[in-house]
Coordinates of N, CA and C in Angstrom, one line a residue:
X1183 N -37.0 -40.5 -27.1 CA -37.6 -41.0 -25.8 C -36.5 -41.2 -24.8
X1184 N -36.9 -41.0 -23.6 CA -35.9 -41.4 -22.5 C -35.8 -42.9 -22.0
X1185 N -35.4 -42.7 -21.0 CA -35.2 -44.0 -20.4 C -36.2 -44.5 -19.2
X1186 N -37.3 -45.7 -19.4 CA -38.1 -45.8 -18.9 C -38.3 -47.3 -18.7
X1187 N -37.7 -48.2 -18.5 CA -37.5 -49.6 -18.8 C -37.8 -50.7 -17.6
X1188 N -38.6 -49.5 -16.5 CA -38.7 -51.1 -15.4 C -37.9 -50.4 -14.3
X1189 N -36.7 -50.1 -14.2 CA -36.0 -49.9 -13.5 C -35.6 -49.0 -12.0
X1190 N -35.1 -49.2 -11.2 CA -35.8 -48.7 -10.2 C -34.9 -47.8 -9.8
X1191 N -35.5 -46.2 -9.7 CA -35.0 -45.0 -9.8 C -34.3 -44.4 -8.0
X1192 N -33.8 -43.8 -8.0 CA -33.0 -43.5 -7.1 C -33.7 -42.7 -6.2
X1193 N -33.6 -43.3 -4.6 CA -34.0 -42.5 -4.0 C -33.1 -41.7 -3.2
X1194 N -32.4 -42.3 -3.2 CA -30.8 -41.2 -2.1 C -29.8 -41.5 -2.9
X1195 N -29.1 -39.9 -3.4 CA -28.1 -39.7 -4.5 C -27.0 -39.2 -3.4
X1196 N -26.3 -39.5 -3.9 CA -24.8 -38.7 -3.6 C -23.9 -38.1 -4.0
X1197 N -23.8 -38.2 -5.1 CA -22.7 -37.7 -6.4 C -23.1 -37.9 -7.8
X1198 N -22.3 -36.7 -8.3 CA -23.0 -36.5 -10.1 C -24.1 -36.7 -10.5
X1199 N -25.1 -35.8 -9.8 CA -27.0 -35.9 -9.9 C -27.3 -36.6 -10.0
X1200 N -27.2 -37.4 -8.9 CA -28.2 -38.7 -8.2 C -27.3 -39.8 -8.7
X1201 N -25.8 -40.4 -8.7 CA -25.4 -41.5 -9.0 C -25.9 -42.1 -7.9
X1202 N -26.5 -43.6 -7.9 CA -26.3 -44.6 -6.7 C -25.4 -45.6 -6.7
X1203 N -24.5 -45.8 -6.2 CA -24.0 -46.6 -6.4 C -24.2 -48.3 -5.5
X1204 N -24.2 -49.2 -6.9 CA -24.6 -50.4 -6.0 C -23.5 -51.6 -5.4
X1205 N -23.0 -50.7 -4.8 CA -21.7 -51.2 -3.5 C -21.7 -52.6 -3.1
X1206 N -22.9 -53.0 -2.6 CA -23.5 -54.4 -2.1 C -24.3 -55.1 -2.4
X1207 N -24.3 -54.6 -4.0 CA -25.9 -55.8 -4.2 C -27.0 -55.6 -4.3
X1208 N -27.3 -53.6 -3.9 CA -28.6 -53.3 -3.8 C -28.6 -52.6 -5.1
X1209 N -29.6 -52.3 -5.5 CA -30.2 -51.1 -6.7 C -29.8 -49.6 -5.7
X1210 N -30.1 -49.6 -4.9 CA -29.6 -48.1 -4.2 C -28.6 -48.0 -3.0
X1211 N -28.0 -47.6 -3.6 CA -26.5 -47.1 -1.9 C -26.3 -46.0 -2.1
X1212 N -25.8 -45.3 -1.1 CA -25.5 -44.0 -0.6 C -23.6 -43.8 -0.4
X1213 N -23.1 -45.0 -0.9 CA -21.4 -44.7 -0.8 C -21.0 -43.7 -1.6
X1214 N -20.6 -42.9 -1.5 CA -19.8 -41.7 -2.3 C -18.9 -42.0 -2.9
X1215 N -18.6 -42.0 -4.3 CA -17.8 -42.1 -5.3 C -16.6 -41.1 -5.4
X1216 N -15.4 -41.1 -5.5 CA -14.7 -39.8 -6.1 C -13.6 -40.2 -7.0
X1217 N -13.5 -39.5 -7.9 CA -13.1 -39.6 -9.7 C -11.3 -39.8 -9.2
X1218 N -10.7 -41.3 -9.9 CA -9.4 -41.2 -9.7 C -8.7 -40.9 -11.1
X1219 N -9.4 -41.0 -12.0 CA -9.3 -41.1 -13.8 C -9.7 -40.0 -14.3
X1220 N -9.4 -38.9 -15.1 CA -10.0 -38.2 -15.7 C -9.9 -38.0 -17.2
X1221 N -10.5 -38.9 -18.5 CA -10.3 -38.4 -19.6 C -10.8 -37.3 -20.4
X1222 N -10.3 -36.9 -21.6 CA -11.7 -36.0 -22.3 C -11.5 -37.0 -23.2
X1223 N -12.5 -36.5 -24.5 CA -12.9 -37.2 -25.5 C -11.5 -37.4 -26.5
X1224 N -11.4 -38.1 -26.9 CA -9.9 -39.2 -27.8 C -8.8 -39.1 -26.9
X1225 N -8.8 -38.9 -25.4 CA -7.6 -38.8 -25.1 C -8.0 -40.9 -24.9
X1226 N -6.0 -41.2 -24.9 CA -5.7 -42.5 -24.5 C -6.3 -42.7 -23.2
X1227 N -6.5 -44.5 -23.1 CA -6.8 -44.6 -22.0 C -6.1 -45.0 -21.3
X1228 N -5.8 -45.6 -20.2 CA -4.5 -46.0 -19.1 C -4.5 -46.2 -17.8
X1229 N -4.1 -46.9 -17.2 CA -4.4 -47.3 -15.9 C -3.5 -47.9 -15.1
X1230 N -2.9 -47.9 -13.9 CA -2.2 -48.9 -13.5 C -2.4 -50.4 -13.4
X1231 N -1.3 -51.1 -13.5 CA -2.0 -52.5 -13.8 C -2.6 -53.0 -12.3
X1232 N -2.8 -52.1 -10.9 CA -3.3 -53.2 -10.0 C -4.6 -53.0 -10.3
X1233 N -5.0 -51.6 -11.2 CA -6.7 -51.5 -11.1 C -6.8 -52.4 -12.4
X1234 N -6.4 -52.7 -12.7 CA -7.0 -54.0 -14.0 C -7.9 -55.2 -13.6
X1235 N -7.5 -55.4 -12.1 CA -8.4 -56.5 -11.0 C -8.9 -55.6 -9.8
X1236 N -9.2 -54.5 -10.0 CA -10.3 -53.5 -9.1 C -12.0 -53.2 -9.6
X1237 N -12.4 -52.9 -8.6 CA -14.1 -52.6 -8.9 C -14.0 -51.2 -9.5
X1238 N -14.5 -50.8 -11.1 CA -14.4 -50.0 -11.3 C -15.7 -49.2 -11.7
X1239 N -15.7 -48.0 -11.5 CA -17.1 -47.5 -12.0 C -16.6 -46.2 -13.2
X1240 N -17.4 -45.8 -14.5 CA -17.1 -45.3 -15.4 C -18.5 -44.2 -15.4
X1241 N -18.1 -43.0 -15.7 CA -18.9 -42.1 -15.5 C -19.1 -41.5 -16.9
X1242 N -20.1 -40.9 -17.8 CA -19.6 -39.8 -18.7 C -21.4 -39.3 -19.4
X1243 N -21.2 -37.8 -19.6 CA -22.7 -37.5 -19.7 C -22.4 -37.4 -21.4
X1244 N -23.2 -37.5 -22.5 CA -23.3 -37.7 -24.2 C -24.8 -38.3 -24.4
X1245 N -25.0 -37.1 -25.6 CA -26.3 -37.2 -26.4 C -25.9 -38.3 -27.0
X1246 N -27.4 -39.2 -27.4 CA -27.6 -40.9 -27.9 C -28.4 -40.5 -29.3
X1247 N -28.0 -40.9 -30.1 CA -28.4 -41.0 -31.6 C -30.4 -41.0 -31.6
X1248 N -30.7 -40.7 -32.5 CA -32.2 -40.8 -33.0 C -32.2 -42.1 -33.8
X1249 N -32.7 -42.9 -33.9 CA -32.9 -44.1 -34.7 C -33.2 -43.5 -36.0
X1250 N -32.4 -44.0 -37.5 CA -32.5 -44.0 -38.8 C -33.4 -44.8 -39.2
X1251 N -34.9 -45.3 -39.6 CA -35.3 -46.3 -40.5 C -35.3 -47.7 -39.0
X1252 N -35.4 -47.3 -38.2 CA -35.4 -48.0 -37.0 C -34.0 -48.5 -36.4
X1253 N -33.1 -47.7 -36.1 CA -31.4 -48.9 -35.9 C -30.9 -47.5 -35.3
X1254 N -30.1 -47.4 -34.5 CA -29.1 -46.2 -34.2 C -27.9 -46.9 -34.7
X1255 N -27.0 -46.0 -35.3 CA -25.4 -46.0 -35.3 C -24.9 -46.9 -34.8
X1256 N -24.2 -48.0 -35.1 CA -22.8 -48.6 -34.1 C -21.8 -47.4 -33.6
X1257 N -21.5 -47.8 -32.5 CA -20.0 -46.4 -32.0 C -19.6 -46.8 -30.4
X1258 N -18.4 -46.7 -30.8 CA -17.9 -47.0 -28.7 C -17.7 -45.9 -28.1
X1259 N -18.0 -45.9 -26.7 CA -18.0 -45.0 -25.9 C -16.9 -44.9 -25.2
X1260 N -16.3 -46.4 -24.8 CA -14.9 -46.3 -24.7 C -14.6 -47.8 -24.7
X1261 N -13.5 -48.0 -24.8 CA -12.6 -49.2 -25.1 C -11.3 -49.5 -24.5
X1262 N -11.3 -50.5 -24.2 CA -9.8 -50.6 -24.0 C -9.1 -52.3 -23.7
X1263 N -8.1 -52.4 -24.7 CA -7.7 -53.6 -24.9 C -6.2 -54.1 -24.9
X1264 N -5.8 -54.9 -24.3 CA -4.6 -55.4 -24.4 C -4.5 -56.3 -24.8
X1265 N -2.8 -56.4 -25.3 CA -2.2 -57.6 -25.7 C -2.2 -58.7 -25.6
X1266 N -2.9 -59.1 -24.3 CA -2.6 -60.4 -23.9 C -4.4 -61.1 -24.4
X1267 N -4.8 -60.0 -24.8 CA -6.5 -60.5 -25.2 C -7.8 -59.9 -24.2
X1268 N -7.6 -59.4 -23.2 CA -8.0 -59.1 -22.4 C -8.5 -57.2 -22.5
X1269 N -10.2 -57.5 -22.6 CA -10.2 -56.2 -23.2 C -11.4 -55.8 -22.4
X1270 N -11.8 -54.9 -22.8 CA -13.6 -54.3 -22.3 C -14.1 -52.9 -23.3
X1271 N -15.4 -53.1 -23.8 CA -16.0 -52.4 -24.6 C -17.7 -51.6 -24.2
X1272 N -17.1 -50.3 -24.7 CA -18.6 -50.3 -24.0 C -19.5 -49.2 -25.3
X1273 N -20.8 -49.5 -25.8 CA -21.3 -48.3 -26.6 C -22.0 -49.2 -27.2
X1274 N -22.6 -48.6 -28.5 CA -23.9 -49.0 -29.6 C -23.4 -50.4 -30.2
X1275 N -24.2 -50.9 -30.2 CA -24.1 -52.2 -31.3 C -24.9 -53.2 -31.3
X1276 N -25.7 -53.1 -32.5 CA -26.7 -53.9 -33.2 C -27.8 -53.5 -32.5
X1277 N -28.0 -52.4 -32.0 CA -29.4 -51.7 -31.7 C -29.7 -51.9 -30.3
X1278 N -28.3 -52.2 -29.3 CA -28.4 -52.2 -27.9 C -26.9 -51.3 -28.0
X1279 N -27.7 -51.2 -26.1 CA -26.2 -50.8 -25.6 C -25.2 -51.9 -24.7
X1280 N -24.0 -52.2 -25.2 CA -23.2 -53.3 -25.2 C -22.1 -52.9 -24.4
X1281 N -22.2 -53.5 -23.2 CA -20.9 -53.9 -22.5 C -20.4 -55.5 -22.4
X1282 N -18.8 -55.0 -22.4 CA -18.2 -56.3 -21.8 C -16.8 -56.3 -21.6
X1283 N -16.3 -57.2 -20.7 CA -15.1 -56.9 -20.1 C -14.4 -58.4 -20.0
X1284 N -13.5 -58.1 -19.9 CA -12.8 -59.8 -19.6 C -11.9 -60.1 -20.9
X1285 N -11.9 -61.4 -21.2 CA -11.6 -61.9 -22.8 C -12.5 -61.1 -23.9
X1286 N -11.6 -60.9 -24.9 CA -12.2 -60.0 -26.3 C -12.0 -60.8 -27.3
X1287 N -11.6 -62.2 -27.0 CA -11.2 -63.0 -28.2 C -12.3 -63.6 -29.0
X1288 N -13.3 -63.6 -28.1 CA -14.7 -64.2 -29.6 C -15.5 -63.7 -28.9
X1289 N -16.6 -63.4 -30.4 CA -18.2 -62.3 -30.2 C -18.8 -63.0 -28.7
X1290 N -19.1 -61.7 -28.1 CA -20.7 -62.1 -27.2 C -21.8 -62.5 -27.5
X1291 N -22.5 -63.5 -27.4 CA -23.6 -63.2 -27.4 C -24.5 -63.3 -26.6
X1292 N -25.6 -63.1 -26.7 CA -27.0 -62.8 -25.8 C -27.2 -64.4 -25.4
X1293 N -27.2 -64.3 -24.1 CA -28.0 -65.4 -23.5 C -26.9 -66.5 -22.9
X1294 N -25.5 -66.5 -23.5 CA -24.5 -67.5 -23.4 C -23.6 -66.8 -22.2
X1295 N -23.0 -68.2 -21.8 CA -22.2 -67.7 -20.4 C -20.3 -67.9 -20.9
X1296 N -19.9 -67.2 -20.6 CA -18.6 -67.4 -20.5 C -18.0 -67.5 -19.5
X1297 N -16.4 -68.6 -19.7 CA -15.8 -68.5 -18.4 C -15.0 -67.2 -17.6
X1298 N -14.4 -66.3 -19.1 CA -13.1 -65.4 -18.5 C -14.3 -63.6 -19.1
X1299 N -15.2 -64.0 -19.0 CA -16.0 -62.2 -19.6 C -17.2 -62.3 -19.0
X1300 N -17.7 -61.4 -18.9 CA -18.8 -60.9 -18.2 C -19.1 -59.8 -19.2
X1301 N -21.0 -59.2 -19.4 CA -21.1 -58.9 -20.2 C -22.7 -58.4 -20.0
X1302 N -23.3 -56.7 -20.1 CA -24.7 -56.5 -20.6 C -24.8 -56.0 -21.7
X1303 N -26.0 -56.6 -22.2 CA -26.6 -56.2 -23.5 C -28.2 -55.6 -23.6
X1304 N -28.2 -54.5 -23.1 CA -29.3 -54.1 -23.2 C -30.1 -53.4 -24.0
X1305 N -31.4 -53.5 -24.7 CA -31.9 -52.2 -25.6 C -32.9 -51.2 -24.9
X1306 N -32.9 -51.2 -23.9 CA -33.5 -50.3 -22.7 C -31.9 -49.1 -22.6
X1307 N -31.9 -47.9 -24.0 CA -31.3 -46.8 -23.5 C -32.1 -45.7 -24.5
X1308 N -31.7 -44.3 -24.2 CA -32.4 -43.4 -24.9 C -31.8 -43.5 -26.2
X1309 N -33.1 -42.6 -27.2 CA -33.0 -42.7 -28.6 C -33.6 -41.4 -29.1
X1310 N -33.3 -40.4 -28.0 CA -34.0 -38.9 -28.9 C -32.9 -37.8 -28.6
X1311 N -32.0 -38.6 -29.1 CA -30.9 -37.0 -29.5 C -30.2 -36.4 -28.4
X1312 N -31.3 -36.5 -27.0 CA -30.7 -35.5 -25.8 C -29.6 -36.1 -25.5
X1313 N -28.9 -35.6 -24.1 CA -28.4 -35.7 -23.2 C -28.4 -36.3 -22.1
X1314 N -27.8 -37.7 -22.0 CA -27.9 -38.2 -20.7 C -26.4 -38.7 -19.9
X1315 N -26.9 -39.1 -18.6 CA -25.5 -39.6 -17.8 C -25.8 -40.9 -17.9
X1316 N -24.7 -41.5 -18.2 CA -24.3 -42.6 -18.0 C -23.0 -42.9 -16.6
X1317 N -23.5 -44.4 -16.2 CA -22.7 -45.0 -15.2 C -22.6 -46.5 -15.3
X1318 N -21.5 -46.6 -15.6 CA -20.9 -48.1 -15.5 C -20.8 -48.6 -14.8
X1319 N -20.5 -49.6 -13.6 CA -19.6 -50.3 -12.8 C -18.8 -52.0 -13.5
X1320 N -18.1 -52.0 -13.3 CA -17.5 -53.7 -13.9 C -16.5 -54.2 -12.6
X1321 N -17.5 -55.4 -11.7 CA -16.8 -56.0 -10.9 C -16.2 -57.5 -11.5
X1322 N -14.9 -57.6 -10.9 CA -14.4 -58.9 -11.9 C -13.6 -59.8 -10.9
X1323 N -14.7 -60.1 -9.7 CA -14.0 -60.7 -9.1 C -12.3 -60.3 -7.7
X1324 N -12.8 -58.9 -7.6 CA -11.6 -58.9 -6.4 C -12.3 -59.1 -5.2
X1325 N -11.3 -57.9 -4.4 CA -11.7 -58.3 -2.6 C -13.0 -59.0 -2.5
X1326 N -14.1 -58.5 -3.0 CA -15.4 -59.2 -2.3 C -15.7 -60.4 -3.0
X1327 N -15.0 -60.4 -4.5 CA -15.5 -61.7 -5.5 C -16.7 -61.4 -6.6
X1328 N -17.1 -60.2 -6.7 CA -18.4 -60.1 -7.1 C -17.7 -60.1 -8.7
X1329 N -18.7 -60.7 -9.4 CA -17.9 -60.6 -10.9 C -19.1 -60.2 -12.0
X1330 N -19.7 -58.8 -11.8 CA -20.6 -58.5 -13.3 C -20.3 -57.3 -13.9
X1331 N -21.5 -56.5 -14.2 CA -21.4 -55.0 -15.0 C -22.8 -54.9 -14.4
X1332 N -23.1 -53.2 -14.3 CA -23.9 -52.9 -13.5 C -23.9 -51.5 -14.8
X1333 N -25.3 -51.1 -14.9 CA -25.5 -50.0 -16.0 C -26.8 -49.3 -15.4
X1334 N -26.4 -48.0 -15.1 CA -27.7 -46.9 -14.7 C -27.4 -45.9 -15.7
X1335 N -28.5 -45.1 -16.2 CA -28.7 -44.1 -17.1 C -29.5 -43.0 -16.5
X1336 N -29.3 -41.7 -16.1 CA -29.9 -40.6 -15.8 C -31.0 -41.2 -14.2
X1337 N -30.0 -41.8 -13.8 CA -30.3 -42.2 -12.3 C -31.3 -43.3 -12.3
X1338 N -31.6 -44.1 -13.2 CA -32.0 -45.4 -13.7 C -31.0 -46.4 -13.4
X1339 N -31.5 -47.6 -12.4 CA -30.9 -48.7 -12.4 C -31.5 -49.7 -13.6
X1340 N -30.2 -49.8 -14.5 CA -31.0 -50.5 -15.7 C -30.7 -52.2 -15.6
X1341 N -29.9 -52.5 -14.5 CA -29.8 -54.0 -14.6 C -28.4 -54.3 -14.0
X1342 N -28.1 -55.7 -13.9 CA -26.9 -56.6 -13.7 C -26.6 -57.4 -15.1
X1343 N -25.8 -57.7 -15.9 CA -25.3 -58.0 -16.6 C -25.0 -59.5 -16.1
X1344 N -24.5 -60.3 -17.1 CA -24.2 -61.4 -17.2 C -22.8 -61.9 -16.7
X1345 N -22.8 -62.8 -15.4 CA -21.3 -62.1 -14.7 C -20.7 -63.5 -15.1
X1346 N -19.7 -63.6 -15.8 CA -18.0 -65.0 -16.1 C -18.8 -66.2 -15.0
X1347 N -18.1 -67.3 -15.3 CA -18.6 -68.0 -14.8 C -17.1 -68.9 -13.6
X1348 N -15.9 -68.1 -14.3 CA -14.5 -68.2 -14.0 C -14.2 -67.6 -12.7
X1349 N -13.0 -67.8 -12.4 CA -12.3 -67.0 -11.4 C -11.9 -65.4 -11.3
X1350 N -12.0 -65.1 -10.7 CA -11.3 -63.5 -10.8 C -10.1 -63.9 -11.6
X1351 N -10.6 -62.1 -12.4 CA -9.1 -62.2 -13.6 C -9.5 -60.1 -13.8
X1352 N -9.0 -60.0 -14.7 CA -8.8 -58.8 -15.4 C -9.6 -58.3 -15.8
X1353 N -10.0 -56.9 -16.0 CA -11.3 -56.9 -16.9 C -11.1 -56.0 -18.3
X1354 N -9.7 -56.1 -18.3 CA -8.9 -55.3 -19.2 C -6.9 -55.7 -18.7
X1355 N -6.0 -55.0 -19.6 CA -4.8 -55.2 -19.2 C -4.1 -53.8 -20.0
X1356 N -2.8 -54.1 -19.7 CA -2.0 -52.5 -19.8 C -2.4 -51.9 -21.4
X1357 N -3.0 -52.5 -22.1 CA -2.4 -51.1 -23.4 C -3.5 -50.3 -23.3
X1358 N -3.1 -49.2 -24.4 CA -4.4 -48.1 -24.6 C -5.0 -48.6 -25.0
X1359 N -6.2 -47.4 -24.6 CA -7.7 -47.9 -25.7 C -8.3 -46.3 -25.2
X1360 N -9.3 -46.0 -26.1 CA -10.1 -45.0 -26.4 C -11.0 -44.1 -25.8
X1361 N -10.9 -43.3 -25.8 CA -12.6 -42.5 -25.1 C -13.1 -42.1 -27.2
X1362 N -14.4 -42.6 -27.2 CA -15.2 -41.5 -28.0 C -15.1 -41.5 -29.3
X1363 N -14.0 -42.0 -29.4 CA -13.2 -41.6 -31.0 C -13.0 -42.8 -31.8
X1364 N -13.0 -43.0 -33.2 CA -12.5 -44.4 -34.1 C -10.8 -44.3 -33.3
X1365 N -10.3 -45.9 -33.1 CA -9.6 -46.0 -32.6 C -8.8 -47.1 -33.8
X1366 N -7.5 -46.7 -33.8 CA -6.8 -47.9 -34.7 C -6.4 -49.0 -33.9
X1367 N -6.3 -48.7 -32.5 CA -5.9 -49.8 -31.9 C -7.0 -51.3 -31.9
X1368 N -6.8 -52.4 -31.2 CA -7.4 -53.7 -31.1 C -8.8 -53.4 -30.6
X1369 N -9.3 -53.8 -31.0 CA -10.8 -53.6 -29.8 C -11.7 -55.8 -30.0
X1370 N -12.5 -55.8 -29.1 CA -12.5 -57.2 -28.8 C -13.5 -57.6 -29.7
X1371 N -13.4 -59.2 -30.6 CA -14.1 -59.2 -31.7 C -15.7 -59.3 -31.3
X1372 N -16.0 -59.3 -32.6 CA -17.6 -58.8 -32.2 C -18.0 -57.1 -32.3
X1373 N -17.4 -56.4 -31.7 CA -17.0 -55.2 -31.0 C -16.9 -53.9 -32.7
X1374 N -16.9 -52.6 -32.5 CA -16.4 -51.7 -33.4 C -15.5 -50.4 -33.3
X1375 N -14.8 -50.4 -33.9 CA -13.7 -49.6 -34.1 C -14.3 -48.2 -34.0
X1376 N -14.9 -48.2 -34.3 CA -16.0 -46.0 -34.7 C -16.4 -45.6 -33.7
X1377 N -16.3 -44.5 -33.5 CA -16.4 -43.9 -32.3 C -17.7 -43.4 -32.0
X1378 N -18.1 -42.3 -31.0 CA -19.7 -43.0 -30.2 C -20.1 -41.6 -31.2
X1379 N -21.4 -42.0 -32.0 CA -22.4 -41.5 -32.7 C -23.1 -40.4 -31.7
X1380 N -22.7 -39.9 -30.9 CA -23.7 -38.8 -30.7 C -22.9 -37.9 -30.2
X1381 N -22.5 -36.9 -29.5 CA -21.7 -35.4 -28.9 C -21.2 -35.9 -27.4
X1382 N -19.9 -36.1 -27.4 CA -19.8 -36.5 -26.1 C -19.2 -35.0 -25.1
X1383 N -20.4 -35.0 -23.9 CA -20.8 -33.6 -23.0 C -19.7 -33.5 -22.1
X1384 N -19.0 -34.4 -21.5 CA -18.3 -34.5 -20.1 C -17.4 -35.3 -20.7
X1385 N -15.9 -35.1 -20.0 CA -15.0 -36.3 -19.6 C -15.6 -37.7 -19.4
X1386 N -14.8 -38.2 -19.4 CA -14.7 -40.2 -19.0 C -14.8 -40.0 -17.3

């Protein structure tokens, strides 16, 4: 099945068939996006530390598991965590699709607010094998202050996520972390080490 969850579909695209990006608050904008990151699949991940407190958006097209007996696969789509505890996760787990950013020191859960993470948990994504695009955004609090996670799927606005309830901070920090692949590095508890259960199509 695709993705059909309520959510309100794009009427002016700009980049990478039909991204909207929601710049201000809205479900649709027309700001043009351009790629400063480019991974493939298991390459490390990395960044300068001023984007660790920047608005970031995460792009990448991969087929989504068929449900077994009703459950799709745990698997991260990418990860990345530092030393200081400060991590962000994003892929399958426990039968949603699971982001979060901020502190990785204790499990998310559904419905609770934290001070230093923000965090969506949604089971509104596909489950028949194809191919779709995925788009992240994770604001954490800079220039404008906005502090959530923002998730569209094949030009589906699927929601706002649950934004910290703290100050601007980090939504990750300097060490590596993953595209795609089981990773030996830290990943934030709660969270899984195994890499994303379906064929990843595009770069990060």
């Amino acid at each position: 099945e695709g993705v059909d969850c309520g959510g309100a579909a794009c009427a002016e695209c700009s980049w990478l068939e039909g991204l909207c990006y929601d710049g201000y608050g809205h479900n649709v904008a027309t700001r043009q996006v351009l790629p400063s990151h480019t991974f493939a699949p298991g390459d490390v991940l990395a960044f300068p530390a001023a984007q660790y407190r920047s608005l970031v958006i995460f792009v990448v097209k991969a087929t989504f598991p068929i449900p077994h007996h009703g459950r799709v696969p745990d698997g991260l789509l990418f990860t990345l965590m530092g030393p200081s505890g400060q991590g962000m996760w994003a892929g399958l787990l426990n039968n949603t699709f699971h982001i979060q950013a901020g502190s990785g020191t204790q499990a998310v859960v559904q419905g609770a607010v934290y001070h230093r993470t923000s965090y969506l948990i949604s089971t509104c994504f596909p489950k028949d094998g194809r191919t779709h695009t995925v788009v992240i955004q994770i604001a954490h609090g800079g220039w404008d202050g906005r502090k959530d996670i923002k998730l569209w799927i094949d030009r589906m606005f699927l929601g706002s996520g649950v934004p910290m309830s703290g100050g601007a901070t980090m939504w990750a920090d300097g060490d590596a972390g993953t595209f795609g692949t089981d990773t030996a590095s830290a990943v934030p508890v709660g969270t899984v080490a195994t890499g994303w259960p379906g064929t990843l199509i595009t770069n990060l």
